[in-house]
Amino acid sequence: MNPVPDSPVQYIKGVGPARSRLLAKLGVHTVEDLLFLLPRRYEDYSATKRISDLIDGERATVVATVVSTQVVHSRRDRRLSLVVVRASDLSGILEAKWFFMSRDKQWIERKASEFVEGRSYLFSGTVKREGQSVSMPRPSYEPAEGARDSAGRIVPVYPLTEGLSQWQLRHLIENAFSLGYADALVDPVKPELLARYGLPRKAEALHEIHFPTDAQKIKKAFRRIAFEEFLLLQIGLALKRHARQTSRGIPHSPDGDLVRGFLSQLPFKLTKAQSRVIDEIRADMESEMPMNRLIQGDVGSGKTVVAAYALVKAVESGYQGALMAPTEVLAAQHFNTLESLFSPLGIAVRELRGGTSKSEREEIYSGLQDGRVSVVVGTHALIQERVEFGRLGLVITDEQHRFGVGQRAFLQKKGECPDVLVMTATPIPRTLAMTLYGDLDVSVIDELPPGRKPVVTRWVRASSRRRAYEFLRKEIERGGQAYVICPLVEESEVMDLKSVVVEAEELERTFLSGLRIGSLHGRMTSAQKDRVIREFAEGELDVLVSTTVVEVGVDVPNASIIVIENAERFGLSQLHQLRGRVGRSARQSYCILVSNASSEETVARLNAMTSTNDGFEIAEEDLRLRGPGEIFGTRQHGLPDTRVANILRYMGVMKEAREVASSICREDPMLQQDEHRPLKTELNRRFGEWFDLSAIG
Ligand code: ADP
Ligand code: MG
């Protein structure tokens, strides 16, 4: 029987139900997914070192024999335990260490039991040397004898999940190759094209990626994978563009009394940047070509009022508007803002989200159908089937990078070619915006409302926490309010819940005793979240202890201090978003980053935070520090789920792919010729949903 790459991964020898559940956590469901589980990086095992020669701070690999495995309790924090594996290579002893929450007994045991005394392993990681003691926190490792072929070679390092090790994965991938799955993959890129760009066939590229022979060839192999991905994406964009150019949108009417009334009753004067963007939207909406505009504006630049303008304009022309936000918290807040702006004008606005009661939902559905409801705000509850509009003329998505293009398209299709506005606080480099949102026009709100004082940002060590919280208390005595952000301790949501609740309780007993504290995390129901946020917004709470669920959009202008615990765990852009929760009024605000981290990269990141408040500068620094792959990682930015994560690294390939795509589409705009069929099939299979190509066929 021929191997079919689309088969469940269980077809591979060594994958049973338990292992396939672990693989699913890595996004691997089919054999093909397994073949495309690309290494995050490569470890050069050709350069192993002796333990006695290890230097503090360097990354290194050693081969050593396990002498003992121990579980010990942290002296600093009783809730923490660590697994210490001592290994010797005759020149010295290395301690490999893993930290766990003490209550996670099964993880601790599992880790401890992975090592067999008397056996040799390769340990690879960052060295910590304190006097005679040499350790490696969380090294990667594998049995040295099991990896006979690893020593002295370049070895792929895969993303892992608890319970699945590097060498197990490598073994499974090896099986997939030997069963012929790689050769059975469809290769939609014609050999002439590969020859023109000097790229290998797909199966060859994958082989080099998983069983590398040399650094140059690895690079070429990744370029090959990127090339195909980008070619499909660029063809998808070309199809979309073609569809837009051939469709007719709604010419909304010129600003009348309703819009003028709206603008004159605003509680503040618009900034120049806001006015300019409003002018751009006005022109787009009044034209017959459908609007498709991206609004970029740093946190706090005032995007909401711009969105409100567009909504009022749509209503005045006799249409309905919808505003979709990525989180319940944000949807609720937008609703409150719009309601206070719209009710004096007699515009009916309603809110729809997961937690909306059945009877209210029904009422909103019928109101949207018969036009009694003019504006609806909500989460992706808006794209549910039951939601139908009488005359949808405008669709707005906030923080659009959290939604895929497909999700946006869903909402769009509830009207007949409505105008589309997307808003984001995440600066996207121009090159990337052009290629991936090639069909969007871009407006930038590059000015903050007047009177805003830059947030004063300080980085302190954990030993200064007491002083930090004393300062927070003073700020509250002076009439301010505070956020305290706790990162997720582990990846599971249960942990998330516990860490915040535990942290809130502990703070309540210690640094924050006597203050009114609320806590907020992803596992609360929407009603619970609402209540806490409302209490905080109304000043009934002094402190909100939260996970990053407040990251996007929450607007409580009286909050003037934010303390971010374990700040090293957050990316730079995320820290900037979090900081954006304060500094939303004329009050001087503060951001305190608590971190003991000392790695070069973290220090650079925290220093960037203390030295600038400018979102674009922060984004650039983030790029420089981490490489674009991580920040422009697909999940965070609603980019298509490409196999190469680091899109920006392959901008050259993107350009080539764009040239090829446009020449293909010029000749055959709907991809109907036989020779383009494999491309079309593959495009639909891989990105059909993301692009929402169903309409195009
Ligand atoms: P973001 O761009 O982060 O979504 P918001 O729209 O939430 O920003 O606005 C941030 C805060 O600034 C809100 O409290 C809003 O009322 C206020 N604001 C917006 N525009 C102005 C302005 N022109 N003058 C004064 N305050 C403004
Ligand atoms: Mg906003």
GROMACS .gro file of N, CA, C and O and ligand atoms in nm, residues 266-272 274 297-306 330 333-334 337 398-399 423-425 445 448-450 452 553-557 577 580-581 583-585, ligand 1:
model
  199
  266LEU      N    1  -1.832   6.503   2.176
  266LEU     CA    2  -1.721   6.426   2.233
  266LEU      C    3  -1.667   6.496   2.356
  266LEU      O    4  -1.659   6.618   2.360
  267PRO      N    5  -1.628   6.418   2.458
  267PRO     CA    6  -1.580   6.479   2.582
  267PRO      C    7  -1.441   6.539   2.568
  267PRO      O    8  -1.387   6.593   2.664
  268PHE      N    9  -1.378   6.527   2.452
  268PHE     CA   10  -1.244   6.585   2.434
  268PHE      C   11  -1.228   6.630   2.291
  268PHE      O   12  -1.311   6.600   2.205
  269LYS      N   13  -1.120   6.704   2.267
  269LYS     CA   14  -1.091   6.747   2.132
  269LYS      C   15  -1.006   6.640   2.065
  269LYS      O   16  -0.912   6.588   2.126
  270LEU      N   17  -1.039   6.606   1.941
  270LEU     CA   18  -0.962   6.502   1.871
  270LEU      C   19  -0.819   6.548   1.849
  270LEU      O   20  -0.794   6.667   1.826
  271THR      N   21  -0.725   6.455   1.854
  271THR     CA   22  -0.588   6.491   1.818
  271THR      C   23  -0.581   6.506   1.667
  271THR      O   24  -0.668   6.459   1.594
  272LYS      N   25  -0.472   6.570   1.621
  272LYS     CA   26  -0.455   6.587   1.476
  272LYS      C   27  -0.453   6.452   1.406
  272LYS      O   28  -0.511   6.434   1.300
  274GLN      N   29  -0.588   6.170   1.501
  274GLN     CA   30  -0.723   6.112   1.496
  274GLN      C   31  -0.805   6.177   1.384
  274GLN      O   32  -0.874   6.108   1.307
  297GLY      N   33  -0.215   5.213   1.584
  297GLY     CA   34  -0.197   5.322   1.679
  297GLY      C   35  -0.148   5.263   1.809
  297GLY      O   36  -0.199   5.161   1.855
  298ASP      N   37  -0.048   5.327   1.867
  298ASP     CA   38   0.010   5.275   1.991
  298ASP      C   39  -0.097   5.266   2.100
  298ASP      O   40  -0.203   5.329   2.089
  299VAL      N   41  -0.068   5.190   2.203
  299VAL     CA   42  -0.163   5.180   2.313
  299VAL      C   43  -0.195   5.319   2.366
  299VAL      O   44  -0.106   5.401   2.386
  300GLY      N   45  -0.324   5.345   2.385
  300GLY     CA   46  -0.365   5.473   2.442
  300GLY      C   47  -0.376   5.586   2.341
  300GLY      O   48  -0.405   5.700   2.377
  301SER      N   49  -0.353   5.558   2.212
  301SER     CA   50  -0.357   5.666   2.113
  301SER      C   51  -0.500   5.707   2.079
  301SER      O   52  -0.521   5.807   2.012
  302GLY      N   53  -0.598   5.631   2.124
  302GLY     CA   54  -0.737   5.670   2.102
  302GLY      C   55  -0.798   5.615   1.975
  302GLY      O   56  -0.855   5.689   1.895
  303LYS      N   57  -0.791   5.485   1.958
  303LYS     CA   58  -0.847   5.424   1.838
  303LYS      C   59  -0.999   5.408   1.848
  303LYS      O   60  -1.070   5.411   1.749
  304THR      N   61  -1.048   5.391   1.972
  304THR     CA   62  -1.190   5.360   1.989
  304THR      C   63  -1.281   5.468   1.932
  304THR      O   64  -1.380   5.439   1.866
  305VAL      N   65  -1.244   5.593   1.955
  305VAL     CA   66  -1.331   5.702   1.911
  305VAL      C   67  -1.334   5.709   1.757
  305VAL      O   68  -1.435   5.745   1.696
  306VAL      N   69  -1.223   5.670   1.696
  306VAL     CA   70  -1.216   5.668   1.550
  306VAL      C   71  -1.312   5.560   1.496
  306VAL      O   72  -1.385   5.581   1.400
  330LEU      N   73  -1.252   4.315   2.675
  330LEU     CA   74  -1.242   4.426   2.582
  330LEU      C   75  -1.377   4.457   2.516
  330LEU      O   76  -1.415   4.573   2.500
  333GLN      N   77  -1.587   4.650   2.752
  333GLN     CA   78  -1.543   4.788   2.766
  333GLN      C   79  -1.582   4.873   2.646
  333GLN      O   80  -1.628   4.986   2.660
  334HIS      N   81  -1.564   4.818   2.527
  334HIS     CA   82  -1.606   4.891   2.407
  334HIS      C   83  -1.755   4.920   2.411
  334HIS      O   84  -1.800   5.027   2.374
  337THR      N   85  -1.821   5.212   2.639
  337THR     CA   86  -1.780   5.338   2.577
  337THR      C   87  -1.881   5.380   2.471
  337THR      O   88  -1.929   5.494   2.469
  398ASP      N   89  -1.115   4.482   1.637
  398ASP     CA   90  -1.013   4.547   1.719
  398ASP      C   91  -0.904   4.446   1.748
  398ASP      O   92  -0.930   4.328   1.759
  399GLU      N   93  -0.783   4.496   1.766
  399GLU     CA   94  -0.667   4.409   1.793
  399GLU      C   95  -0.669   4.295   1.693
  399GLU      O   96  -0.667   4.178   1.728
  423MET      N   97  -0.826   4.733   1.354
  423MET     CA   98  -0.744   4.819   1.440
  423MET      C   99  -0.642   4.735   1.514
  423MET      O  100  -0.673   4.626   1.561
  424THR      N  101  -0.521   4.785   1.523
  424THR     CA  102  -0.421   4.712   1.599
  424THR      C  103  -0.325   4.805   1.670
  424THR      O  104  -0.297   4.915   1.623
  425ALA      N  105  -0.277   4.761   1.786
  425ALA     CA  106  -0.177   4.837   1.860
  425ALA      C  107  -0.038   4.782   1.835
  425ALA      O  108   0.060   4.832   1.885
  445ILE      N  109  -0.215   5.626   1.369
  445ILE     CA  110  -0.239   5.732   1.469
  445ILE      C  111  -0.109   5.747   1.547
  445ILE      O  112  -0.078   5.667   1.635
  448LEU      N  113  -0.026   6.086   2.083
  448LEU     CA  114  -0.109   6.054   2.200
  448LEU      C  115  -0.194   6.175   2.236
  448LEU      O  116  -0.158   6.289   2.205
  449PRO      N  117  -0.309   6.154   2.302
  449PRO     CA  118  -0.388   6.268   2.348
  449PRO      C  119  -0.303   6.360   2.435
  449PRO      O  120  -0.209   6.314   2.501
  450PRO      N  121  -0.335   6.490   2.435
  450PRO     CA  122  -0.251   6.586   2.507
  450PRO      C  123  -0.250   6.562   2.657
  450PRO      O  124  -0.344   6.504   2.713
  452ARG      N  125  -0.067   6.369   2.832
  452ARG     CA  126  -0.019   6.239   2.881
  452ARG      C  127   0.126   6.250   2.922
  452ARG      O  128   0.208   6.304   2.847
  553GLY      N  129  -0.619   4.628   2.568
  553GLY     CA  130  -0.729   4.721   2.565
  553GLY      C  131  -0.790   4.772   2.693
  553GLY      O  132  -0.857   4.874   2.690
  554VAL      N  133  -0.772   4.705   2.807
  554VAL     CA  134  -0.846   4.750   2.925
  554VAL      C  135  -0.814   4.896   2.957
  554VAL      O  136  -0.698   4.937   2.959
  555ASP      N  137  -0.916   4.974   2.980
  555ASP     CA  138  -0.899   5.118   2.994
  555ASP      C  139  -0.960   5.167   3.125
  555ASP      O  140  -1.079   5.190   3.135
  556VAL      N  141  -0.877   5.181   3.227
  556VAL     CA  142  -0.922   5.240   3.353
  556VAL      C  143  -0.828   5.358   3.381
  556VAL      O  144  -0.720   5.340   3.437
  557PRO      N  145  -0.868   5.478   3.337
  557PRO     CA  146  -0.775   5.591   3.338
  557PRO      C  147  -0.718   5.624   3.477
  557PRO      O  148  -0.608   5.675   3.487
  577GLN      N  149   0.253   4.638   2.601
  577GLN     CA  150   0.106   4.635   2.607
  577GLN      C  151   0.058   4.645   2.751
  577GLN      O  152  -0.037   4.716   2.782
  580GLY      N  153   0.084   4.976   2.889
  580GLY     CA  154  -0.018   5.063   2.832
  580GLY      C  155  -0.147   5.069   2.913
  580GLY      O  156  -0.235   5.149   2.886
  581ARG      N  157  -0.160   4.983   3.014
  581ARG     CA  158  -0.279   4.989   3.100
  581ARG      C  159  -0.275   5.112   3.190
  581ARG      O  160  -0.378   5.153   3.243
  583GLY      N  161  -0.105   5.525   3.259
  583GLY     CA  162  -0.068   5.641   3.178
  583GLY      C  163  -0.181   5.681   3.086
  583GLY      O  164  -0.160   5.734   2.979
  584ARG      N  165  -0.304   5.655   3.128
  584ARG     CA  166  -0.420   5.684   3.043
  584ARG      C  167  -0.495   5.808   3.087
  584ARG      O  168  -0.611   5.825   3.058
  585SER      N  169  -0.428   5.894   3.165
  585SER     CA  170  -0.489   6.020   3.202
  585SER      C  171  -0.374   6.117   3.224
  585SER      O  172  -0.260   6.085   3.196
  698ADP     P1  173  -0.647   5.264   2.235
  698ADP     O1  174  -0.593   5.327   2.111
  698ADP     O2  175  -0.540   5.205   2.322
  698ADP     O3  176  -0.759   5.169   2.208
  698ADP     P2  177  -0.852   5.417   2.364
  698ADP     O4  178  -0.937   5.440   2.246
  698ADP     O5  179  -0.894   5.315   2.464
  698ADP     O6  180  -0.702   5.385   2.319
  698ADP     O7  181  -0.827   5.558   2.435
  698ADP     C1  182  -0.749   5.569   2.550
  698ADP     C2  183  -0.805   5.674   2.642
  698ADP     O8  184  -0.783   5.804   2.588
  698ADP     C3  185  -0.953   5.662   2.665
  698ADP     O9  186  -0.978   5.685   2.801
  698ADP     C4  187  -1.012   5.771   2.577
  698ADP    O10  188  -1.133   5.820   2.629
  698ADP     C5  189  -0.905   5.877   2.582
  698ADP     N1  190  -0.896   5.963   2.463
  698ADP     C6  191  -0.906   5.923   2.333
  698ADP     N2  192  -0.888   6.027   2.249
  698ADP     C7  193  -0.866   6.136   2.327
  698ADP     C8  194  -0.839   6.275   2.298
  698ADP     N3  195  -0.833   6.321   2.175
  698ADP     N4  196  -0.822   6.356   2.405
  698ADP     C9  197  -0.825   6.310   2.531
  698ADP     N5  198  -0.851   6.182   2.565
  698ADP    C10  199  -0.870   6.094   2.464
   0.00000   0.00000   0.00000
